[in-house]
Amino acid sequence: MKNILEAPFMVEMIRTTTNMYNHGWDERNGGNISLLLDETVVQEYLNTDAVIRTIPTGFKAPELEGKYFIVTGTGKYFKNVQYAPDVNLGVIRITDGGETAELLWGFTDGGKFTSEFPAHMMSHVARLKVDPANRVVMHCHPANLLAMTFVHSLDEREFTRTLWQMCTECIVVFPDGVNVLPWMLCGTNEIGEATAEKMKTARLVVWSLHGIYGAGKDLDETFGLIETAEKAAEIYMKIAHLPRVNTLTDEMMHQLEERFNVKGREGYLD
Ligand code: 13P
Ligand code: ZN
């Protein structure tokens, strides 16, 4: 059996949580990540018959039966993952049609997966239907995206267009745009279902007055997706109160669509 602390997925989780903390996106226990793992890869590092304990999830997700995830723990600080991955992270397998998570590694202080587990698992189900290569769901609290939800319309087309207008390459990185949920109580199945519904049409879902969700095929790509949206929001927060002299036009964005072979969300460009 190989050393799980040297597994590429573990190294990447530690690097990503540390990087997110260093970006200021994950104060205290803010934020959570789940990464879908291949069974054959998990079996290189763990005896998958050795279940440490079972944890009820409180929801159904039959599409995830038998799937393995590494996930951040509830109440755990991203800042600390690098120093104690076995306390702050867990490897689990979903069983009972989604109602149970079997703990195979980690959460050694008796902890459990993030309180946002419903939003993560339901978003995995939604994204896998759109893109079978999707592996990651990532949530965090980046300051500028959060700030924007206090001062900008929450209309999805308007919100997306503003972000696209802030950096030339935004439309290339997230052509599907950004979906937006109104404020909802976090940690519930309801916000999980609403997030998953929004994940059907975009890889980024803003939680107003709270943070953002991103989904993607690996940790690097998903980090980059949120990083790009957050950069755009940062520029918006720098210029929103100033007269705008120059702007990216829809015509310029149509040129970008052609140059980079992407298509902006239907109806979002004039
Ligand atoms: P957890 O500590 O349960 O992951 O919660 C953090 C968070 O960001 C809730 O939205
Ligand atoms: Zn949060």
mmCIF file of C-alpha atoms and ligand atoms in Angstrom:
data_model
loop_
_atom_site.group_PDB
_atom_site.id
_atom_site.type_symbol
_atom_site.label_atom_id
_atom_site.label_comp_id
_atom_site.label_asym_id
_atom_site.label_seq_id
_atom_site.Cartn_x
_atom_site.Cartn_y
_atom_site.Cartn_z
ATOM 1 C CA MET A 1 0.000 0.000 0.000
ATOM 2 C CA LYS A 2 1.394 3.383 -0.966
ATOM 3 C CA ASN A 3 1.580 6.342 1.425
ATOM 4 C CA ILE A 4 -1.637 8.332 1.026
ATOM 5 C CA LEU A 5 0.073 11.552 2.119
ATOM 6 C CA GLU A 6 2.109 11.309 -1.099
ATOM 7 C CA ALA A 7 -0.888 10.623 -3.349
ATOM 8 C CA PRO A 8 -1.173 13.259 -6.095
ATOM 9 C CA PHE A 9 -4.787 13.992 -5.081
ATOM 10 C CA MET A 10 -3.668 14.599 -1.463
ATOM 11 C CA VAL A 11 -0.742 16.809 -2.474
ATOM 12 C CA GLU A 12 -3.065 18.815 -4.742
ATOM 13 C CA MET A 13 -5.714 19.201 -2.006
ATOM 14 C CA ILE A 14 -3.094 20.462 0.435
ATOM 15 C CA ARG A 15 -1.615 22.879 -2.114
ATOM 16 C CA THR A 16 -5.031 24.158 -3.178
ATOM 17 C CA THR A 17 -6.419 24.740 0.322
ATOM 18 C CA THR A 18 -3.178 26.502 1.289
ATOM 19 C CA ASN A 19 -3.256 28.636 -1.844
ATOM 20 C CA MET A 20 -6.910 29.543 -1.292
ATOM 21 C CA TYR A 21 -6.151 30.545 2.292
ATOM 22 C CA ASN A 22 -3.230 32.651 1.070
ATOM 23 C CA HIS A 23 -5.562 34.393 -1.371
ATOM 24 C CA GLY A 24 -7.778 35.416 1.537
ATOM 25 C CA TRP A 25 -10.724 33.445 0.225
ATOM 26 C CA ASP A 26 -11.046 31.140 3.238
ATOM 27 C CA GLU A 27 -10.985 32.926 6.554
ATOM 28 C CA ARG A 28 -11.352 30.727 9.646
ATOM 29 C CA ASN A 29 -13.314 27.624 8.512
ATOM 30 C CA GLY A 30 -14.708 29.396 5.450
ATOM 31 C CA GLY A 31 -14.861 27.378 2.261
ATOM 32 C CA ASN A 32 -14.910 23.689 1.386
ATOM 33 C CA ILE A 33 -13.773 21.403 -1.421
ATOM 34 C CA SER A 34 -14.805 17.970 -2.666
ATOM 35 C CA LEU A 35 -12.779 16.052 -5.240
ATOM 36 C CA LEU A 36 -14.120 12.913 -6.937
ATOM 37 C CA LEU A 37 -11.567 10.068 -6.887
ATOM 38 C CA ASP A 38 -11.230 6.943 -9.023
ATOM 39 C CA GLU A 39 -11.717 3.714 -7.074
ATOM 40 C CA THR A 40 -8.594 2.177 -8.611
ATOM 41 C CA VAL A 41 -6.529 5.147 -7.448
ATOM 42 C CA VAL A 42 -7.977 5.018 -3.917
ATOM 43 C CA GLN A 43 -7.170 1.293 -3.757
ATOM 44 C CA GLU A 44 -3.482 2.044 -4.294
ATOM 45 C CA TYR A 45 -3.486 3.872 -0.945
ATOM 46 C CA LEU A 46 -6.309 2.420 1.160
ATOM 47 C CA ASN A 47 -7.991 -0.876 1.934
ATOM 48 C CA THR A 48 -11.456 0.084 0.727
ATOM 49 C CA ASP A 49 -13.019 -2.717 2.807
ATOM 50 C CA ALA A 50 -11.809 -1.074 6.014
ATOM 51 C CA VAL A 51 -14.571 1.393 6.901
ATOM 52 C CA ILE A 52 -13.623 3.484 9.951
ATOM 53 C CA ARG A 53 -17.162 4.717 10.614
ATOM 54 C CA THR A 54 -20.322 5.645 8.742
ATOM 55 C CA ILE A 55 -21.797 9.142 8.665
ATOM 56 C CA PRO A 56 -25.397 9.884 7.616
ATOM 57 C CA THR A 57 -25.715 12.555 4.915
ATOM 58 C CA GLY A 58 -29.373 13.532 5.286
ATOM 59 C CA PHE A 59 -30.118 13.409 1.567
ATOM 60 C CA LYS A 60 -30.422 11.009 -1.356
ATOM 61 C CA ALA A 61 -28.028 10.935 -4.323
ATOM 62 C CA PRO A 62 -28.337 7.514 -6.014
ATOM 63 C CA GLU A 63 -26.190 8.743 -8.934
ATOM 64 C CA LEU A 64 -23.208 8.856 -6.541
ATOM 65 C CA GLU A 65 -23.587 5.296 -5.192
ATOM 66 C CA GLY A 66 -20.119 3.782 -4.712
ATOM 67 C CA LYS A 67 -18.259 6.968 -5.592
ATOM 68 C CA TYR A 68 -15.212 8.131 -3.622
ATOM 69 C CA PHE A 69 -14.399 11.691 -2.601
ATOM 70 C CA ILE A 70 -11.750 13.519 -0.648
ATOM 71 C CA VAL A 71 -13.502 16.354 1.147
ATOM 72 C CA THR A 72 -12.678 19.113 3.635
ATOM 73 C CA GLY A 73 -14.052 18.810 7.169
ATOM 74 C CA THR A 74 -16.695 20.977 8.777
ATOM 75 C CA GLY A 75 -15.300 23.658 11.061
ATOM 76 C CA LYS A 76 -11.785 23.032 9.769
ATOM 77 C CA TYR A 77 -9.451 25.849 8.731
ATOM 78 C CA PHE A 78 -7.897 25.751 5.239
ATOM 79 C CA LYS A 79 -4.872 27.390 6.881
ATOM 80 C CA ASN A 80 -4.276 24.194 8.883
ATOM 81 C CA VAL A 81 -4.765 21.530 6.202
ATOM 82 C CA GLN A 82 -1.067 21.488 5.306
ATOM 83 C CA TYR A 83 -0.064 20.801 8.930
ATOM 84 C CA ALA A 84 -2.658 18.110 9.714
ATOM 85 C CA PRO A 85 -4.281 16.725 6.579
ATOM 86 C CA ASP A 86 -5.565 13.651 8.447
ATOM 87 C CA VAL A 87 -7.605 15.836 10.824
ATOM 88 C CA ASN A 88 -8.866 18.373 8.304
ATOM 89 C CA LEU A 89 -9.611 16.112 5.320
ATOM 90 C CA GLY A 90 -11.457 12.834 4.858
ATOM 91 C CA VAL A 91 -11.747 10.181 2.168
ATOM 92 C CA ILE A 92 -15.277 8.817 1.946
ATOM 93 C CA ARG A 93 -17.389 6.467 -0.163
ATOM 94 C CA ILE A 94 -21.059 7.192 -0.797
ATOM 95 C CA THR A 95 -23.495 4.302 -0.130
ATOM 96 C CA ASP A 96 -27.194 3.681 0.659
ATOM 97 C CA GLY A 97 -28.267 5.706 -2.364
ATOM 98 C CA GLY A 98 -26.414 8.741 -1.064
ATOM 99 C CA GLU A 99 -27.759 8.596 2.492
ATOM 100 C CA THR A 100 -24.521 7.329 4.053
ATOM 101 C CA ALA A 101 -20.866 8.269 3.734
ATOM 102 C CA GLU A 102 -18.360 5.587 4.735
ATOM 103 C CA LEU A 103 -15.208 7.117 6.180
ATOM 104 C CA LEU A 104 -12.076 5.367 4.872
ATOM 105 C CA TRP A 105 -9.404 7.839 5.973
ATOM 106 C CA GLY A 106 -9.066 11.123 7.869
ATOM 107 C CA PHE A 107 -11.271 13.204 10.196
ATOM 108 C CA THR A 108 -9.144 11.617 12.920
ATOM 109 C CA ASP A 109 -10.486 13.899 15.654
ATOM 110 C CA GLY A 110 -13.977 12.455 15.151
ATOM 111 C CA GLY A 111 -14.967 15.200 12.720
ATOM 112 C CA LYS A 112 -17.033 14.932 9.566
ATOM 113 C CA PHE A 113 -17.368 16.378 6.098
ATOM 114 C CA THR A 114 -18.288 20.014 5.439
ATOM 115 C CA SER A 115 -21.715 21.306 6.430
ATOM 116 C CA GLU A 116 -22.109 22.170 2.736
ATOM 117 C CA PHE A 117 -21.982 18.481 1.790
ATOM 118 C CA PRO A 118 -25.497 18.600 0.238
ATOM 119 C CA ALA A 119 -24.483 21.458 -2.112
ATOM 120 C CA HIS A 120 -21.268 19.623 -3.016
ATOM 121 C CA MET A 121 -22.771 16.204 -3.706
ATOM 122 C CA MET A 122 -25.854 17.544 -5.500
ATOM 123 C CA SER A 123 -23.603 19.804 -7.616
ATOM 124 C CA HIS A 124 -21.419 16.811 -8.533
ATOM 125 C CA VAL A 125 -24.556 14.996 -9.730
ATOM 126 C CA ALA A 126 -25.616 18.033 -11.789
ATOM 127 C CA ARG A 127 -22.192 18.721 -13.335
ATOM 128 C CA LEU A 128 -21.448 15.056 -14.147
ATOM 129 C CA LYS A 129 -24.599 15.019 -16.266
ATOM 130 C CA VAL A 130 -23.336 18.028 -18.244
ATOM 131 C CA ASP A 131 -19.652 17.067 -18.240
ATOM 132 C CA PRO A 132 -18.596 13.490 -17.332
ATOM 133 C CA ALA A 133 -15.038 14.795 -16.742
ATOM 134 C CA ASN A 134 -16.115 17.018 -13.846
ATOM 135 C CA ARG A 135 -14.282 16.110 -10.616
ATOM 136 C CA VAL A 136 -14.262 19.181 -8.382
ATOM 137 C CA VAL A 137 -16.733 21.320 -6.488
ATOM 138 C CA MET A 138 -15.147 24.252 -4.653
ATOM 139 C CA HIS A 139 -16.709 26.863 -2.364
ATOM 140 C CA CYS A 140 -15.045 29.944 -0.888
ATOM 141 C CA HIS A 141 -15.627 33.545 0.226
ATOM 142 C CA PRO A 142 -13.596 35.827 -2.091
ATOM 143 C CA ALA A 143 -14.019 39.428 -0.905
ATOM 144 C CA ASN A 144 -14.700 41.195 -4.205
ATOM 145 C CA LEU A 145 -17.312 38.780 -5.549
ATOM 146 C CA LEU A 146 -18.985 38.937 -2.163
ATOM 147 C CA ALA A 147 -18.776 42.752 -2.112
ATOM 148 C CA MET A 148 -20.288 42.902 -5.584
ATOM 149 C CA THR A 149 -23.432 41.114 -4.396
ATOM 150 C CA PHE A 150 -24.109 44.054 -2.051
ATOM 151 C CA VAL A 151 -23.965 46.747 -4.722
ATOM 152 C CA HIS A 152 -24.726 45.111 -8.091
ATOM 153 C CA SER A 153 -27.987 43.788 -9.525
ATOM 154 C CA LEU A 154 -28.304 40.031 -8.912
ATOM 155 C CA ASP A 155 -29.801 39.493 -12.350
ATOM 156 C CA GLU A 156 -27.662 36.709 -13.844
ATOM 157 C CA ARG A 157 -27.315 38.276 -17.274
ATOM 158 C CA GLU A 158 -26.390 41.650 -15.810
ATOM 159 C CA PHE A 159 -23.985 40.134 -13.269
ATOM 160 C CA THR A 160 -22.298 38.017 -15.946
ATOM 161 C CA ARG A 161 -22.036 40.881 -18.429
ATOM 162 C CA THR A 162 -20.418 43.115 -15.827
ATOM 163 C CA LEU A 163 -17.803 40.448 -15.026
ATOM 164 C CA TRP A 164 -17.145 39.751 -18.724
ATOM 165 C CA GLN A 165 -16.594 43.491 -19.256
ATOM 166 C CA MET A 166 -13.920 43.707 -16.545
ATOM 167 C CA CYS A 167 -11.172 41.569 -18.165
ATOM 168 C CA THR A 168 -10.722 40.700 -21.828
ATOM 169 C CA GLU A 169 -10.378 36.976 -21.154
ATOM 170 C CA CYS A 170 -13.357 36.493 -18.815
ATOM 171 C CA ILE A 171 -15.731 35.430 -21.587
ATOM 172 C CA VAL A 172 -13.142 32.886 -22.706
ATOM 173 C CA VAL A 173 -12.716 31.420 -19.202
ATOM 174 C CA PHE A 174 -16.414 31.343 -18.281
ATOM 175 C CA PRO A 175 -18.489 31.594 -21.463
ATOM 176 C CA ASP A 176 -21.475 30.045 -19.624
ATOM 177 C CA GLY A 177 -21.406 33.043 -17.302
ATOM 178 C CA VAL A 178 -22.209 33.142 -13.624
ATOM 179 C CA ASN A 179 -25.481 32.015 -12.075
ATOM 180 C CA VAL A 180 -26.664 33.766 -8.931
ATOM 181 C CA LEU A 181 -28.692 32.569 -5.956
ATOM 182 C CA PRO A 182 -30.413 35.017 -3.631
ATOM 183 C CA TRP A 183 -29.374 34.818 0.019
ATOM 184 C CA MET A 184 -30.386 31.453 1.421
ATOM 185 C CA LEU A 185 -29.608 29.662 4.652
ATOM 186 C CA CYS A 186 -26.317 27.814 4.128
ATOM 187 C CA GLY A 187 -25.639 24.199 5.070
ATOM 188 C CA THR A 188 -29.150 23.025 4.126
ATOM 189 C CA ASN A 189 -30.475 20.564 1.558
ATOM 190 C CA GLU A 190 -32.519 23.470 0.119
ATOM 191 C CA ILE A 191 -29.450 25.541 -0.780
ATOM 192 C CA GLY A 192 -27.836 22.334 -2.046
ATOM 193 C CA GLU A 193 -30.746 21.659 -4.395
ATOM 194 C CA ALA A 194 -30.846 25.289 -5.561
ATOM 195 C CA THR A 195 -27.074 25.293 -6.201
ATOM 196 C CA ALA A 196 -27.250 22.038 -8.162
ATOM 197 C CA GLU A 197 -30.103 23.441 -10.259
ATOM 198 C CA LYS A 198 -27.933 26.475 -11.113
ATOM 199 C CA MET A 199 -24.963 24.170 -11.849
ATOM 200 C CA LYS A 200 -26.902 22.691 -14.762
ATOM 201 C CA THR A 201 -26.205 25.800 -16.842
ATOM 202 C CA ALA A 202 -22.957 27.298 -15.456
ATOM 203 C CA ARG A 203 -19.801 26.233 -13.622
ATOM 204 C CA LEU A 204 -19.928 29.279 -11.343
ATOM 205 C CA VAL A 205 -22.741 29.913 -8.877
ATOM 206 C CA VAL A 206 -22.673 32.992 -6.668
ATOM 207 C CA TRP A 207 -24.267 32.760 -3.253
ATOM 208 C CA SER A 208 -25.369 36.325 -2.606
ATOM 209 C CA LEU A 209 -23.919 37.905 0.535
ATOM 210 C CA HIS A 210 -21.950 34.685 1.166
ATOM 211 C CA GLY A 211 -19.500 33.485 -1.506
ATOM 212 C CA ILE A 212 -19.161 31.435 -4.646
ATOM 213 C CA TYR A 213 -19.208 27.844 -5.932
ATOM 214 C CA GLY A 214 -17.077 26.650 -8.821
ATOM 215 C CA ALA A 215 -16.921 23.293 -10.584
ATOM 216 C CA GLY A 216 -14.350 21.812 -12.923
ATOM 217 C CA LYS A 217 -12.301 18.860 -14.060
ATOM 218 C CA ASP A 218 -9.421 19.372 -11.639
ATOM 219 C CA LEU A 219 -8.424 21.543 -8.684
ATOM 220 C CA ASP A 220 -6.139 23.797 -10.720
ATOM 221 C CA GLU A 221 -8.776 24.544 -13.329
ATOM 222 C CA THR A 222 -11.517 25.172 -10.764
ATOM 223 C CA PHE A 223 -9.227 27.420 -8.738
ATOM 224 C CA GLY A 224 -8.411 29.342 -11.936
ATOM 225 C CA LEU A 225 -12.093 29.729 -12.734
ATOM 226 C CA ILE A 226 -12.884 31.329 -9.383
ATOM 227 C CA GLU A 227 -9.629 33.323 -9.539
ATOM 228 C CA THR A 228 -10.671 34.844 -12.886
ATOM 229 C CA ALA A 229 -14.174 35.770 -11.702
ATOM 230 C CA GLU A 230 -12.757 37.222 -8.483
ATOM 231 C CA LYS A 231 -10.220 39.296 -10.454
ATOM 232 C CA ALA A 232 -13.043 40.698 -12.572
ATOM 233 C CA ALA A 233 -15.064 41.509 -9.444
ATOM 234 C CA GLU A 234 -12.005 43.223 -7.963
ATOM 235 C CA ILE A 235 -11.737 45.478 -10.996
ATOM 236 C CA TYR A 236 -15.455 46.205 -10.798
ATOM 237 C CA MET A 237 -15.152 47.215 -7.150
ATOM 238 C CA LYS A 238 -12.233 49.509 -8.060
ATOM 239 C CA ILE A 239 -14.090 51.294 -10.860
ATOM 240 C CA ALA A 240 -17.806 51.036 -10.048
ATOM 241 C CA HIS A 241 -17.896 54.444 -8.373
ATOM 242 C CA LEU A 242 -15.853 56.184 -11.119
ATOM 243 C CA PRO A 243 -17.025 57.500 -14.470
ATOM 244 C CA ARG A 244 -16.358 54.863 -17.138
ATOM 245 C CA VAL A 245 -14.439 56.300 -20.094
ATOM 246 C CA ASN A 246 -13.594 53.048 -21.911
ATOM 247 C CA THR A 247 -15.293 49.679 -21.919
ATOM 248 C CA LEU A 248 -15.214 46.235 -23.513
ATOM 249 C CA THR A 249 -18.045 46.247 -26.041
ATOM 250 C CA ASP A 250 -20.218 43.356 -27.174
ATOM 251 C CA GLU A 251 -18.537 43.671 -30.557
ATOM 252 C CA MET A 252 -15.129 43.057 -28.935
ATOM 253 C CA MET A 253 -16.552 40.051 -27.115
ATOM 254 C CA HIS A 254 -17.893 38.623 -30.361
ATOM 255 C CA GLN A 255 -14.330 38.908 -31.727
ATOM 256 C CA LEU A 256 -13.068 37.008 -28.662
ATOM 257 C CA GLU A 257 -15.683 34.284 -29.227
ATOM 258 C CA GLU A 258 -14.374 33.805 -32.730
ATOM 259 C CA ARG A 259 -10.678 34.018 -31.857
ATOM 260 C CA PHE A 260 -10.917 31.536 -28.949
ATOM 261 C CA ASN A 261 -13.655 29.347 -30.401
ATOM 262 C CA VAL A 262 -16.053 29.808 -27.481
ATOM 263 C CA LYS A 263 -19.697 30.825 -27.404
ATOM 264 C CA GLY A 264 -20.994 33.199 -24.753
ATOM 265 C CA ARG A 265 -24.215 32.166 -23.008
ATOM 266 C CA GLU A 266 -27.169 32.390 -25.388
ATOM 267 C CA GLY A 267 -28.783 35.834 -25.253
ATOM 268 C CA TYR A 268 -26.125 37.381 -23.015
ATOM 269 C CA LEU A 269 -24.418 39.417 -25.774
ATOM 270 C CA ASP A 270 -26.232 41.865 -28.000
HETATM 271 P P1 13P B 1 -17.754 24.185 6.840
HETATM 272 O O1 13P B 1 -16.717 24.539 7.892
HETATM 273 O O2 13P B 1 -18.850 23.327 7.396
HETATM 274 O O3 13P B 1 -17.116 23.626 5.609
HETATM 275 O O4 13P B 1 -18.491 25.551 6.431
HETATM 276 C C1 13P B 1 -17.766 26.607 5.893
HETATM 277 C C2 13P B 1 -18.575 27.437 4.972
HETATM 278 O O5 13P B 1 -18.024 28.160 4.160
HETATM 279 C C3 13P B 1 -20.062 27.349 5.037
HETATM 280 O O6 13P B 1 -20.650 27.932 3.914
HETATM 281 ZN ZN ZN B 2 -19.364 29.473 2.969
#
